[in-house]
Coordinates of C-alpha atoms and ligand atoms in Angstrom, one line a residue:
X23 CA 0.0 0.0 0.0
X24 CA 1.8 3.1 -1.1
X25 CA 1.5 6.1 1.4
X26 CA -0.9 8.7 0.3
X27 CA -1.6 12.4 1.0
X28 CA -5.2 11.8 -0.4
X29 CA -7.3 13.2 2.3
X30 CA -10.2 11.0 1.5
X31 CA -8.3 7.7 1.9
X32 CA -9.8 5.8 4.7
X33 CA -6.7 3.7 5.3
X34 CA -4.2 6.5 5.6
X35 CA -3.4 5.9 9.3
X36 CA -2.0 2.3 8.5
X37 CA 1.3 3.8 7.1
X38 CA 1.2 7.2 8.4
X39 CA 4.0 9.0 10.0
X40 CA 2.4 11.0 12.8
X41 CA 4.3 13.8 14.6
X42 CA 3.4 14.6 18.1
X43 CA 3.0 18.3 19.0
X44 CA 3.1 19.1 22.6
X45 CA 1.5 22.5 22.2
X46 CA 2.8 24.5 25.2
X47 CA 6.3 23.6 24.1
X48 CA 6.3 23.7 20.3
X49 CA 6.2 27.5 19.3
X50 CA 5.1 30.5 21.1
X51 CA 3.3 33.0 18.7
X52 CA 2.7 35.9 21.3
X53 CA 5.9 35.9 23.3
X54 CA 4.2 34.8 26.8
X55 CA 6.4 31.7 27.1
X56 CA 3.7 29.3 26.3
X57 CA 3.5 27.6 22.9
X58 CA 0.2 28.3 21.2
X59 CA -1.9 27.7 18.0
X60 CA -0.6 30.9 16.4
X61 CA 3.0 29.5 16.9
X62 CA 2.0 26.1 15.4
X63 CA 0.2 27.7 12.4
X64 CA 3.3 29.6 11.5
X65 CA 5.3 26.3 11.5
X66 CA 3.0 24.4 9.2
X67 CA 5.5 24.9 6.4
X68 CA 8.2 23.3 8.7
X69 CA 6.0 20.3 9.1
X70 CA 5.1 20.0 5.5
X71 CA 8.9 20.3 4.8
X72 CA 9.8 17.5 7.2
X73 CA 7.5 15.3 5.2
X74 CA 5.1 13.9 8.1
X75 CA 1.4 12.7 7.2
X76 CA -0.3 13.7 10.3
X77 CA 0.2 15.9 13.6
X78 CA -1.2 14.5 16.9
X79 CA -1.9 17.5 19.0
X80 CA -1.6 16.8 22.8
X81 CA -4.2 18.6 24.9
X82 CA -4.8 22.2 24.1
X83 CA -8.2 22.4 26.0
X84 CA -8.9 24.8 28.9
X85 CA -7.1 23.3 31.8
X86 CA -5.5 24.3 35.2
X87 CA -2.3 22.5 34.0
X88 CA -2.1 20.3 37.0
X89 CA -0.9 17.5 34.6
X90 CA 0.4 19.4 31.4
X91 CA -3.2 19.8 30.1
X92 CA -4.3 16.1 30.6
X93 CA -6.6 17.6 33.3
X94 CA -9.3 18.9 30.9
X95 CA -11.9 21.5 32.1
X96 CA -13.8 21.8 28.9
X97 CA -13.5 19.3 26.1
X98 CA -15.2 21.6 23.6
X99 CA -12.7 24.6 23.8
X100 CA -9.3 25.9 23.4
X101 CA -7.3 27.1 26.3
X102 CA -7.3 30.9 26.1
X103 CA -3.5 30.7 26.6
X104 CA -3.2 28.5 23.5
X105 CA -5.7 30.2 21.3
X106 CA -9.4 30.2 20.2
X107 CA -11.7 27.6 18.4
X108 CA -11.4 29.9 15.2
X109 CA -7.5 29.5 15.3
X110 CA -8.2 25.8 15.7
X111 CA -10.2 25.8 12.5
X112 CA -7.5 27.7 10.8
X113 CA -4.9 25.1 11.9
X114 CA -7.1 22.4 10.5
X115 CA -7.4 24.2 7.2
X116 CA -3.7 25.0 7.1
X117 CA -2.7 21.5 7.8
X118 CA -5.1 19.9 5.3
X119 CA -4.0 22.4 2.6
X120 CA -0.4 21.0 3.2
X121 CA -1.8 17.4 2.9
X122 CA -1.2 16.8 6.6
X123 CA -4.0 15.2 8.8
X124 CA -4.7 16.1 12.4
X125 CA -5.3 13.8 15.4
X126 CA -6.3 15.2 18.8
X127 CA -5.9 13.9 22.2
X128 CA -9.1 12.7 23.9
X129 CA -8.9 12.2 27.8
X130 CA -11.7 10.1 28.8
X131 CA -10.7 8.5 32.0
X132 CA -10.7 11.8 34.0
X133 CA -11.7 15.4 33.6
X134 CA -10.0 18.3 35.2
X135 CA -11.4 19.3 38.7
X136 CA -12.4 22.6 37.2
X137 CA -14.8 20.9 34.7
X138 CA -18.4 21.9 35.2
X139 CA -19.5 18.5 35.9
X140 CA -17.1 18.0 38.7
X141 CA -17.9 21.3 40.2
X142 CA -21.6 20.5 40.1
X143 CA -20.8 17.1 41.7
X144 CA -19.1 18.8 44.6
X145 CA -22.1 21.2 45.2
X146 CA -24.8 18.6 44.7
X147 CA -23.7 16.3 47.5
X148 CA -23.8 12.5 48.1
X149 CA -26.4 10.4 46.2
X150 CA -26.9 13.0 43.5
X151 CA -27.0 12.3 39.7
X152 CA -24.2 14.9 39.4
X153 CA -21.9 12.7 41.7
X154 CA -22.9 9.6 39.7
X155 CA -20.8 10.9 36.7
X156 CA -17.5 10.4 38.8
X157 CA -16.5 8.0 41.4
X158 CA -17.5 9.3 45.0
X159 CA -17.6 6.9 48.0
X160 CA -17.9 7.3 51.8
X161 CA -14.7 7.0 53.6
X162 CA -14.0 3.9 55.9
X163 CA -13.7 4.0 59.6
X164 CA -16.1 5.5 62.2
X165 CA -16.0 9.1 60.8
X166 CA -15.2 8.1 57.3
X167 CA -11.8 9.5 57.7
X168 CA -10.1 6.7 56.0
X169 CA -10.1 6.5 52.1
X170 CA -12.6 4.0 50.7
X171 CA -9.8 1.6 49.6
X172 CA -6.0 1.2 49.3
X173 CA -5.8 2.3 45.6
X174 CA -2.9 4.4 44.8
X175 CA -2.4 7.2 42.2
X176 CA -0.1 6.8 39.2
X177 CA 1.6 9.8 40.5
X178 CA 2.1 8.7 44.1
X179 CA 0.0 8.7 47.2
X180 CA -3.6 7.7 47.7
X181 CA -6.0 7.8 44.6
X182 CA -8.6 9.2 46.9
X183 CA -9.2 12.7 48.1
X184 CA -11.8 13.8 50.5
X185 CA -14.1 16.8 49.7
X186 CA -16.2 19.0 52.2
X187 CA -19.8 17.9 52.7
X188 CA -22.0 20.6 51.2
X189 CA -24.9 19.8 53.5
X190 CA -22.9 20.3 56.8
X191 CA -22.3 23.9 57.9
X192 CA -18.7 23.0 58.8
X193 CA -18.1 21.1 55.5
X194 CA -16.8 18.3 57.8
X195 CA -17.5 14.6 57.1
X196 CA -17.6 14.7 53.2
X197 CA -17.1 11.8 50.7
X198 CA -14.0 10.9 48.8
X199 CA -13.5 10.7 45.0
X200 CA -11.3 8.6 42.9
X201 CA -8.3 9.9 40.9
X202 CA -6.0 7.5 39.3
X203 CA -3.7 10.4 38.5
X204 CA -3.4 13.9 40.3
X205 CA -6.2 15.0 42.6
X206 CA -7.1 17.6 40.0
X207 CA -7.9 14.7 37.7
X208 CA -11.2 13.0 38.9
X209 CA -12.0 9.7 37.3
X210 CA -15.3 9.5 35.4
X211 CA -17.7 6.5 36.2
X212 CA -17.9 4.9 32.7
X213 CA -20.6 2.6 33.7
X214 CA -23.0 5.7 33.6
X215 CA -24.7 6.1 30.2
X216 CA -24.5 9.9 30.5
X217 CA -20.7 9.6 30.5
X218 CA -20.8 7.4 27.5
X219 CA -23.2 9.9 25.6
X220 CA -21.2 12.9 26.5
X221 CA -18.0 11.4 25.0
X222 CA -19.8 10.5 21.8
X223 CA -20.7 14.0 21.5
X224 CA -17.2 15.2 22.1
X225 CA -15.9 12.8 19.4
X226 CA -18.5 14.3 17.0
X227 CA -17.7 18.0 18.0
X228 CA -14.0 17.5 16.8
X229 CA -14.9 15.3 13.8
X230 CA -17.4 17.7 12.7
X231 CA -14.6 20.4 12.8
X232 CA -12.4 18.2 10.5
X233 CA -10.2 16.4 12.8
X234 CA -9.2 13.2 11.3
X235 CA -8.5 10.9 14.3
X236 CA -8.1 10.6 18.0
X237 CA -5.4 9.4 20.3
X238 CA -7.1 7.9 23.3
X239 CA -5.4 8.7 26.7
X240 CA -5.2 5.8 29.3
X241 CA -7.7 3.8 27.3
X242 CA -7.2 0.7 29.3
X243 CA -8.5 2.5 32.5
X244 CA -12.0 3.2 31.8
X245 CA -13.8 0.2 33.1
X246 CA -13.2 -0.4 36.9
X247 CA -14.5 -3.1 39.2
X248 CA -16.5 -0.7 41.6
X249 CA -18.3 -3.5 43.2
X250 CA -18.5 -3.3 47.3
X251 CA -16.5 -3.9 49.2
X252 CA -13.8 -2.3 46.8
X253 CA -11.2 -4.9 46.2
X254 CA -7.5 -4.1 47.4
X255 CA -5.2 -2.8 44.8
X256 CA -2.2 -1.3 46.7
X257 CA 0.3 -1.1 43.9
X258 CA 0.2 -0.2 40.2
X259 CA 2.7 -2.3 38.2
X260 CA 3.0 -4.6 35.4
X261 CA 3.7 -7.4 37.5
X262 CA 0.3 -7.2 39.3
X263 CA -1.8 -6.5 36.2
X264 CA -4.1 -9.5 35.5
X265 CA -4.2 -10.5 31.8
X266 CA -7.6 -12.2 31.6
X267 CA -9.8 -9.1 31.5
X268 CA -10.7 -9.3 35.3
X269 CA -8.1 -6.8 36.8
X270 CA -9.7 -4.5 39.2
X271 CA -8.6 -1.3 37.6
X272 CA -7.1 -1.8 34.2
X273 CA -7.7 -3.6 30.9
X274 CA -11.1 -5.0 31.9
X275 CA -13.2 -6.7 29.2
X276 CA -16.1 -4.1 29.5
X277 CA -13.8 -1.5 28.1
X278 CA -14.1 -3.0 24.7
X279 CA -17.8 -2.4 24.6
X280 CA -17.0 1.4 25.2
X281 CA -14.8 1.4 22.3
X282 CA -17.1 -0.3 20.0
X283 CA -19.5 2.5 20.7
X284 CA -16.7 5.0 19.8
X285 CA -16.2 3.0 16.4
X286 CA -19.9 3.5 15.6
X287 CA -19.5 7.2 16.1
X288 CA -16.2 7.3 14.0
X289 CA -17.8 5.4 11.2
X290 CA -20.6 8.3 10.8
X291 CA -17.9 10.1 9.0
X292 CA -16.4 9.7 5.6
X293 CA -13.7 8.8 5.7
X294 CA -14.2 7.2 9.0
X295 CA -12.2 8.7 11.9
X296 CA -9.2 6.9 13.0
X297 CA -8.0 6.1 16.5
X298 CA -5.0 4.9 18.5
X299 CA -5.2 3.6 22.0
X300 CA -2.7 4.5 24.6
X301 CA -3.1 1.2 26.6
X302 CA -0.6 -0.2 29.0
X303 CA -2.0 -3.8 29.1
X304 CA -0.5 -7.2 28.9
X305 CA 1.1 -7.6 25.5
X306 CA -1.3 -10.4 24.5
X307 CA -4.3 -8.0 25.1
X308 CA -3.1 -5.0 23.1
X309 CA -4.6 -6.3 19.7
X310 CA -8.1 -6.2 21.5
X311 CA -8.1 -2.3 21.4
X312 CA -7.0 -2.3 17.8
X313 CA -9.7 -4.5 16.3
X314 CA -11.5 -3.0 13.2
X315 CA -14.7 -2.6 15.2
X316 CA -12.8 -0.7 18.0
X317 CA -10.0 1.9 17.8
X318 CA -7.8 0.5 14.9
X319 CA -4.5 0.9 16.5
X320 CA -2.8 0.5 19.9
X321 CA 0.6 2.2 20.7
X322 CA 3.4 -0.5 20.9
X323 CA 5.6 0.7 23.8
X324 CA 8.1 -2.0 23.9
X325 CA 10.8 -0.1 22.2
X326 CA 10.6 2.9 24.6
X327 CA 11.9 0.6 27.5
X328 CA 14.3 -1.7 25.5
X329 CA 17.9 -0.8 25.3
X330 CA 20.0 -0.6 22.3
X331 CA 20.4 -4.4 21.8
X332 CA 19.9 -6.4 18.6
X333 CA 18.0 -9.3 20.1
X334 CA 15.7 -7.1 22.0
X335 CA 14.9 -4.8 19.2
X336 CA 14.5 -8.0 16.8
X337 CA 12.1 -9.6 19.2
X338 CA 10.1 -6.5 20.0
X339 CA 9.6 -5.7 16.3
X340 CA 8.6 -9.4 15.5
X341 CA 6.0 -9.4 18.4
X342 CA 4.7 -6.1 17.5
X343 CA 4.1 -7.1 13.9
X344 CA 2.4 -10.4 15.0
X345 CA 0.1 -8.4 17.3
X346 CA -0.8 -6.0 14.6
X347 CA -1.6 -8.8 12.1
X348 CA -3.7 -10.5 14.8
X349 CA -6.0 -7.4 15.1
X350 CA -6.1 -6.5 11.5
X351 CA -4.4 -3.4 12.3
X352 CA -1.0 -1.9 11.5
X353 CA 2.0 -1.5 13.8
X354 CA 2.8 1.7 15.6
X355 CA 6.4 2.5 16.1
X356 CA 7.3 4.6 18.9
X357 CA 10.7 5.7 20.4
X358 CA 9.7 8.8 22.2
X359 CA 6.8 10.9 23.5
X360 CA 6.1 13.5 26.2
X361 CA 6.0 10.7 29.0
X362 CA 9.5 9.2 28.4
X363 CA 13.1 10.2 28.6
X364 CA 14.1 11.1 25.0
X365 CA 15.6 8.3 23.1
X366 CA 18.8 10.1 22.1
X367 CA 19.5 10.2 25.9
X368 CA 18.4 6.7 26.7
X369 CA 20.6 5.2 24.0
X370 CA 23.7 7.1 25.5
X371 CA 23.4 5.8 29.0
X372 CA 24.1 2.4 30.2
X373 CA 21.4 -0.3 29.5
X374 CA 20.7 -0.8 33.1
X375 CA 20.5 2.7 34.1
X376 CA 17.6 3.6 36.5
X377 CA 16.3 6.8 34.5
X378 CA 14.4 8.4 37.4
X379 CA 17.4 8.0 39.7
X380 CA 19.6 9.4 36.9
X381 CA 17.3 12.4 36.6
X382 CA 17.6 13.2 40.3
X383 CA 21.2 13.5 39.8
X384 CA 20.4 16.3 37.2
X385 CA 21.8 13.9 34.6
X386 CA 25.3 14.0 36.0
X387 CA 25.7 10.4 37.3
X388 CA 26.3 8.6 34.9
X389 CA 27.3 11.3 32.2
X390 CA 25.4 10.4 29.1
X391 CA 27.6 9.5 26.0
X392 CA 25.8 12.0 23.5
X393 CA 27.8 10.9 20.4
X394 CA 26.7 7.2 20.9
X395 CA 23.2 8.2 21.9
X396 CA 22.6 10.3 18.8
X397 CA 24.2 7.6 16.5
X398 CA 21.8 5.0 17.9
X399 CA 18.9 7.2 17.9
X400 CA 19.4 8.0 14.1
X401 CA 20.0 4.3 13.5
X402 CA 16.8 3.3 15.4
X403 CA 14.7 5.8 13.6
X404 CA 15.7 4.7 10.2
X405 CA 15.1 1.2 11.1
X406 CA 11.6 1.7 12.4
X407 CA 10.8 3.8 9.3
X408 CA 11.9 0.9 7.1
X409 CA 9.3 -1.3 8.7
X410 CA 5.6 -1.8 7.7
X411 CA 3.1 0.1 9.7
X412 CA 2.9 3.6 11.0
X413 CA 5.4 5.6 13.0
X414 CA 4.8 8.2 15.7
X415 CA 7.6 10.8 16.2
X416 CA 7.7 13.2 19.1
X417 CA 8.5 16.9 18.5
X418 CA 12.3 17.6 18.8
X419 CA 13.6 14.0 18.0
X420 CA 13.9 15.0 14.4
X421 CA 16.7 17.4 15.8
X422 CA 18.3 14.7 17.8
X423 CA 17.4 16.5 20.9
X424 CA 18.6 14.9 24.2
X425 CA 16.5 15.1 27.4
X426 CA 17.0 18.1 29.6
X427 CA 18.3 16.3 32.6
X428 CA 19.3 19.4 34.7
X429 CA 15.9 21.2 35.1
X430 CA 16.3 22.7 38.7
X431 CA 13.8 21.5 41.1
X432 CA 12.0 24.6 41.7
X433 CA 11.3 25.0 38.0
X434 CA 9.5 21.7 37.6
X435 CA 6.0 21.5 36.4
X436 CA 5.1 17.8 36.5
X437 CA 2.8 16.7 39.2
X438 CA 5.1 13.7 39.8
X439 CA 7.5 15.9 41.6
X440 CA 5.2 17.2 44.4
X441 CA 3.1 14.0 44.6
X442 CA 6.2 11.8 45.5
X443 CA 7.6 14.1 48.0
X444 CA 10.3 15.5 45.8
X445 CA 11.9 12.1 45.1
X446 CA 11.2 11.9 41.4
X447 CA 11.6 14.7 38.9
X448 CA 9.1 13.5 36.4
X449 CA 8.7 14.2 32.7
X450 CA 9.6 17.8 32.1
X451 CA 13.0 16.9 30.6
X452 CA 11.2 15.9 27.5
X453 CA 8.8 18.9 27.4
X454 CA 11.3 21.8 27.2
X455 CA 10.3 24.3 24.5
X456 CA 12.0 23.7 21.2
X457 CA 15.1 25.5 19.9
X458 CA 14.3 27.1 16.6
X459 CA 17.3 29.5 16.4
X460 CA 20.8 29.4 18.0
X461 CA 20.1 32.7 19.8
X462 CA 17.4 35.1 20.7
X463 CA 15.2 34.8 23.8
X464 CA 14.0 31.2 24.2
X465 CA 16.1 30.2 21.1
X466 CA 13.3 31.3 18.7
X467 CA 10.5 29.4 20.6
X468 CA 9.0 32.8 20.9
X469 CA 10.0 36.5 21.6
X470 CA 9.7 36.1 25.2
X471 CA 10.8 33.4 27.7
X472 CA 10.3 29.8 27.9
X473 CA 7.8 28.1 30.5
X474 CA 10.6 25.5 31.3
X475 CA 14.2 26.5 31.3
X476 CA 16.1 25.8 28.2
X477 CA 19.9 24.9 28.6
X478 CA 22.6 26.7 26.6
X479 CA 23.4 23.6 24.6
X480 CA 19.9 23.9 22.9
X481 CA 21.7 26.2 20.6
X482 CA 23.5 23.5 18.8
X483 CA 20.2 21.7 18.1
X484 CA 18.3 24.7 16.7
X485 CA 16.2 24.1 13.7
X486 CA 18.2 26.9 11.8
X487 CA 21.5 25.4 12.7
X488 CA 20.5 21.9 11.4
X489 CA 18.8 23.3 8.5
X490 CA 22.1 24.6 7.1
X491 CA 24.0 21.4 7.9
X492 CA 23.4 18.7 5.4
X493 CA 24.5 15.8 7.9
X494 CA 22.1 17.1 10.5
X495 CA 19.5 14.8 12.2
X496 CA 16.9 17.2 10.8
X497 CA 18.1 16.7 7.2
X498 CA 18.4 12.9 7.9
X499 CA 14.6 12.8 8.9
X500 CA 13.7 14.9 6.0
X501 CA 15.5 12.5 3.5
X502 CA 14.2 9.6 5.4
X503 CA 10.6 10.7 5.2
X504 CA 10.9 11.6 1.7
X505 CA 12.2 8.2 0.6
X506 CA 9.8 6.3 2.6
X507 CA 7.0 8.1 0.8
X508 CA 8.5 7.1 -2.5
X509 CA 9.7 3.6 -1.9
X510 CA 7.0 1.0 -2.0
X511 CA 5.6 0.5 1.6
X512 CA 3.5 -2.7 1.0
X513 CA 3.3 -5.1 4.0
X514 CA 5.5 -7.6 2.2
X515 CA 8.9 -8.0 4.0
X516 CA 11.2 -10.5 5.7
X517 CA 14.2 -10.4 8.0
X518 CA 17.5 -11.6 6.8
X519 CA 18.9 -13.1 10.1
X520 CA 22.4 -14.4 9.0
X521 CA 24.7 -11.9 10.8
X522 CA 25.5 -11.3 14.4
X523 CA 24.6 -7.8 15.6
X524 CA 22.6 -6.9 12.4
X525 CA 19.1 -6.6 11.6
X526 CA 18.4 -6.6 8.0
X527 CA 15.0 -6.1 6.6
X528 CA 13.9 -6.7 3.1
X529 CA 11.0 -4.9 1.7
X530 CA 8.8 -5.5 -1.3
X531 CA 9.6 -3.0 -4.1
X532 CA 13.2 -3.8 -4.2
X533 CA 14.9 -2.1 -1.2
X534 CA 16.3 -3.1 2.2
X535 CA 17.4 -1.7 5.5
X536 CA 20.5 -2.7 7.4
X537 CA 21.1 -1.8 11.1
X538 CA 24.2 -2.6 13.0
X539 CA 24.3 -2.9 16.7
X540 CA 27.7 -2.6 18.3
X541 CA 29.4 -4.2 15.1
X542 CA 30.3 -3.0 11.6
X543 CA 28.9 -4.7 8.6
X544 CA 29.6 -5.0 4.9
X545 CA 26.7 -3.7 3.0
X546 CA 24.9 -5.9 0.3
X547 CA 25.0 -4.8 -3.3
X548 CA 22.8 -2.1 -4.5
X549 CA 22.8 1.7 -4.1
X550 CA 23.0 3.2 -0.8
X551 CA 20.0 5.4 -0.7
X552 CA 20.6 6.9 2.7
X553 CA 22.6 6.2 5.9
X554 CA 22.4 7.3 9.2
X555 CA 26.4 7.5 9.4
X556 CA 28.8 7.9 6.6
X557 CA 29.5 4.8 4.6
X558 CA 33.1 4.5 3.1
X559 CA 34.3 3.5 -0.3
X560 CA 34.8 -0.1 1.3
X561 CA 30.9 -0.1 1.8
X562 CA 31.2 -0.9 5.4
X563 CA 28.4 0.4 7.5
X564 CA 29.8 1.6 10.9
X565 CA 28.6 0.4 14.2
X566 CA 25.3 1.7 15.6
X567 CA 24.0 2.9 12.1
X568 CA 21.3 2.1 9.6
X569 CA 21.6 2.3 5.7
X570 CA 18.9 1.8 3.1
X571 CA 19.8 0.1 -0.1
X572 CA 18.0 -0.2 -3.3
X573 CA 18.4 -3.8 -4.5
X574 CA 20.2 -4.3 -7.9
X575 CA 17.6 -4.9 -10.5
Ligands
LIG30 C1 -1.1 9.5 29.7 C2 -0.6 10.9 29.2 O1 0.3 10.6 28.2 C3 0.2 11.4 30.4 O2 0.9 12.7 30.0 C4 -0.8 11.7 31.3 O3 -0.2 12.2 32.7 C5 -1.8 10.6 31.8 N1 -2.1 9.7 30.6 C6 -2.9 11.0 32.4 O4 -3.8 11.7 31.6
LIG31 CA1 1.9 31.9 23.8

């Protein structure tokens, strides 16, 4: 299936290269230090020049920013600090005119605590229909002063917060509400049909505005076992997650009923709207979310945790391809996003490094090997872009941008920092505003400052600097995306497994990709179309590199 910019193609998402924009950190149009839609609209030519097929826009909705916008106060509007609905329409038009689709983030597990529904629930009191949209319970113990269960938040601490009782003059003795994330993110009760209807309407609201697809936040958490007494669940970890659809909090079978309802809504449109699930479930259960009568795709996150290791890459890739086939979906290659330490840094650190602990040293212990990290990051990207399926890129990775490890503690925005009693820095190091120019306030991000501090070395990674350097990572991404669009991208492919330390992928259409892990490799016959590191006259590919070769006819 060749890649297409035809905006009526219903299968576009199967092979798309999707670029994630974290709007507050992409480009600032009005100089207030916060990225916005005006800044993004200005950069549409940059995105078109990069050669991507779609933009995934992380939350831009009105929000108290307790969790970088994943605490949504109004699902049908734009945060005034980011822009207006009119500007959103302008953005959609500009992207579509450039042949680029737009995917928006839908956050259905929880709203922000400023959402009118949550405010109404607080005011209405126990037993009200307003409270039934969320998960309110009486506390345990004689005076209800203990949380209703031992459930914990992903960000640390109890997943329950107590609220004042509106019927008591003192406000004492109120109920507790559930929040699997920050207290400012109350969980919806998805067994309530009103919640289901509301989200169908929200999907329609954006689809009507021309949005092409949806990225579904924590898709695996919507259905919960709320039967009394609430079951014990004191720890959230892969090791305790049940893989048979009966886990108390995650990946329960009932969640699929919700997404079948979403598919019906998405199929009301022509072409049908696409979706991708962010689901942290047991590997065998990932394909369930991607079934054709559900969301269509699930993120494959294996490679965001695997070190630079030939066997681990080979196995992860194989498994992801099998799972995609099983679901009738296409695979989703991911190396970085706004929740993870950037891959140029991960690959420059020892394989067994404890990343949160490393961040607590401000990135000083151990010191990352930037050269190796960047070489591997470039090689990994070219390897994944040579595979069948779609790829999700995160803003800044096209610059080879490393993680900002040394954000001072007092500048952190991520709720992880406060909720864990200042023992974990969280995810801000991947969310620092992008450098566009080597100088100027905020390196061209805007005419003012930057909401997270940018390090001096950002100058070296600025778009303008890399634009002028033919060997830059930016120009490598441009070339790779351009070639990928031209070369046949059909599903037909095979691995050649005859060399240690090498992954060789042969694609239909007469081309192949060779990646070296810690070893050099003589390249097979054929023209070298592109390589992540220089190939000498001897046709030897250096270690930690990828080359794409056109087979001899
Ligand atoms: C996943 C998002 O990617 C992350 O940034 C957010 O904190 C949680 N979901 C909660 O919405
Ligand atoms: Ca701004």
